[in-house]
């Protein structure tokens, strides 16, 4: 059963702790079980000890991962790419030296889905396996700016490309 737009959104009051001055809410993809995903999303966010952030429109989870070396960052990306293939879902991401920004969102139908939440959890586990370091890039840093530019230029991933 498809959920209505209203039932896919977590109330602003529920998520006010994320950005107190904001009325941001999560926008789940149509067909997603918002009631089941709500606690899982909340557990990934800073108030619950998580390190993921909701994007401004509430349709994606984004996190910056830092590693000791470029090789560790690349190994992390390779492991995440394998999981993306297994789950038939891809991230939006960028990498600058030892820092990788990962964004999980669903493009069709638009919004946050169970795959996004599941793969965010998997990313956390993989990052621990590759000895993630605590050196988060500030919001708006180089890798984040690169990701925004690439996503803007790439177009819709869910439509066939002209060759």
Coordinates of C-alpha atoms in Angstrom, one line a residue:
X1 CA 0.0 0.0 0.0
X2 CA 1.3 3.4 -0.9
X3 CA 1.6 5.9 1.9
X4 CA 0.3 9.5 1.5
X5 CA 2.8 12.3 1.4
X6 CA 1.8 13.3 4.9
X7 CA 2.4 9.9 6.4
X8 CA 5.9 9.7 4.8
X9 CA 7.1 12.8 6.6
X10 CA 8.3 12.8 10.2
X11 CA 6.9 15.7 12.0
X12 CA 9.1 18.8 12.5
X13 CA 8.7 18.4 16.2
X14 CA 10.2 14.9 16.1
X15 CA 13.3 16.0 14.3
X16 CA 13.7 19.6 15.7
X17 CA 16.7 18.4 17.6
X18 CA 18.7 18.0 14.3
X19 CA 18.6 21.7 13.5
X20 CA 16.7 23.6 16.2
X21 CA 16.1 26.6 13.9
X22 CA 14.7 24.4 11.1
X23 CA 11.4 22.8 10.5
X24 CA 13.1 20.1 8.4
X25 CA 11.6 16.6 8.2
X26 CA 12.4 13.4 6.5
X27 CA 10.7 12.8 3.1
X28 CA 10.4 9.1 2.6
X29 CA 10.1 7.7 -0.9
X30 CA 6.5 6.6 -1.9
X31 CA 6.0 3.0 -1.0
X32 CA 8.4 3.1 2.0
X33 CA 7.3 2.1 5.4
X34 CA 7.8 5.4 7.2
X35 CA 6.8 4.0 10.6
X36 CA 9.5 1.3 10.4
X37 CA 12.1 3.6 8.9
X38 CA 11.6 6.5 11.4
X39 CA 13.5 4.9 14.3
X40 CA 16.3 3.6 12.0
X41 CA 16.8 7.1 10.5
X42 CA 16.8 8.7 14.0
X43 CA 19.5 6.2 15.2
X44 CA 21.8 7.4 12.4
X45 CA 21.6 11.1 13.4
X46 CA 23.8 13.0 15.9
X47 CA 21.3 13.2 18.8
X48 CA 21.3 9.4 18.9
X49 CA 25.1 9.2 18.5
X50 CA 25.1 8.7 14.8
X51 CA 27.2 10.8 12.3
X52 CA 24.8 11.0 9.4
X53 CA 23.0 14.3 8.5
X54 CA 19.8 14.8 6.6
X55 CA 20.1 16.9 3.5
X56 CA 18.2 20.2 3.5
X57 CA 15.3 18.8 1.7
X58 CA 15.1 15.7 3.9
X59 CA 15.4 13.2 1.0
X60 CA 18.9 11.9 1.7
X61 CA 21.4 10.9 4.3
X62 CA 24.9 12.3 4.0
X63 CA 28.1 11.6 5.9
X64 CA 31.8 12.5 5.5
X65 CA 34.3 9.6 6.2
X66 CA 38.0 10.2 6.7
X67 CA 40.8 7.7 6.7
X68 CA 44.5 7.7 7.4
X69 CA 45.5 7.4 3.7
X70 CA 44.1 7.6 0.2
X71 CA 44.5 3.8 -0.1
X72 CA 42.2 3.3 2.9
X73 CA 39.6 5.7 1.5
X74 CA 39.7 3.9 -1.9
X75 CA 39.4 0.5 -0.2
X76 CA 36.4 1.8 1.7
X77 CA 34.8 3.1 -1.6
X78 CA 35.5 -0.3 -3.2
X79 CA 33.8 -2.2 -0.4
X80 CA 30.8 0.2 -0.5
X81 CA 30.6 -0.1 -4.3
X82 CA 30.4 -3.9 -3.9
X83 CA 27.5 -3.5 -1.4
X84 CA 25.8 -1.0 -3.7
X85 CA 26.0 -3.6 -6.5
X86 CA 24.6 -6.4 -4.2
X87 CA 21.7 -4.1 -3.1
X88 CA 21.1 -2.7 -6.6
X89 CA 21.4 0.9 -5.3
X90 CA 24.2 3.4 -5.8
X91 CA 25.4 6.3 -3.7
X92 CA 26.2 9.9 -4.7
X93 CA 29.7 10.4 -3.6
X94 CA 33.0 12.2 -4.0
X95 CA 36.5 11.6 -2.8
X96 CA 39.4 14.0 -2.2
X97 CA 42.6 12.3 -0.9
X98 CA 41.6 10.6 2.4
X99 CA 38.1 12.0 2.6
X100 CA 34.9 10.6 1.1
X101 CA 31.5 12.1 1.2
X102 CA 28.7 9.6 0.8
X103 CA 25.0 10.5 0.1
X104 CA 22.2 7.9 0.0
X105 CA 19.0 8.9 -1.6
X106 CA 16.4 7.3 -3.9
X107 CA 15.8 9.0 -7.2
X108 CA 12.8 7.1 -8.4
X109 CA 10.6 7.4 -6.6
X110 CA 12.2 10.4 -4.9
X111 CA 12.9 10.3 -1.2
X112 CA 14.6 8.2 1.5
X113 CA 14.0 4.5 1.2
X114 CA 14.9 1.4 3.2
X115 CA 17.8 0.8 0.9
X116 CA 19.3 4.2 1.7
X117 CA 19.0 3.5 5.5
X118 CA 20.3 0.0 5.2
X119 CA 23.3 1.1 3.1
X120 CA 24.1 4.0 5.5
X121 CA 24.4 1.4 8.3
X122 CA 26.6 -0.8 6.1
X123 CA 28.8 2.2 5.4
X124 CA 29.3 2.8 9.1
X125 CA 30.4 -0.9 9.5
X126 CA 32.7 -0.8 6.5
X127 CA 34.3 2.5 7.7
X128 CA 35.1 0.8 11.0
X129 CA 36.7 -2.1 9.2
X130 CA 39.0 0.3 7.3
X131 CA 40.0 2.2 10.5
X132 CA 38.1 5.5 9.9
X133 CA 39.7 8.4 11.7
X134 CA 37.9 11.2 13.5
X135 CA 38.7 14.1 11.2
X136 CA 35.4 15.1 9.7
X137 CA 35.6 17.7 7.0
X138 CA 33.6 20.9 7.9
X139 CA 30.3 21.3 6.0
X140 CA 30.9 22.9 2.7
X141 CA 34.5 21.5 2.5
X142 CA 36.2 20.4 -0.7
X143 CA 34.8 16.9 -1.0
X144 CA 31.3 18.2 -0.2
X145 CA 31.6 21.0 -2.8
X146 CA 32.8 18.4 -5.4
X147 CA 29.9 16.1 -4.7
X148 CA 27.3 19.0 -5.1
X149 CA 28.9 19.9 -8.4
X150 CA 29.0 16.4 -9.8
X151 CA 25.4 15.6 -8.8
X152 CA 24.3 18.9 -10.4
X153 CA 26.0 18.1 -13.7
X154 CA 25.2 14.4 -13.8
X155 CA 21.5 14.7 -14.3
X156 CA 18.9 12.1 -13.4
X157 CA 20.4 8.6 -12.9
X158 CA 17.1 6.9 -13.5
X159 CA 16.7 8.0 -17.1
X160 CA 18.5 6.4 -20.1
X161 CA 21.4 8.5 -21.3
X162 CA 21.9 9.4 -25.0
X163 CA 25.0 8.0 -26.5

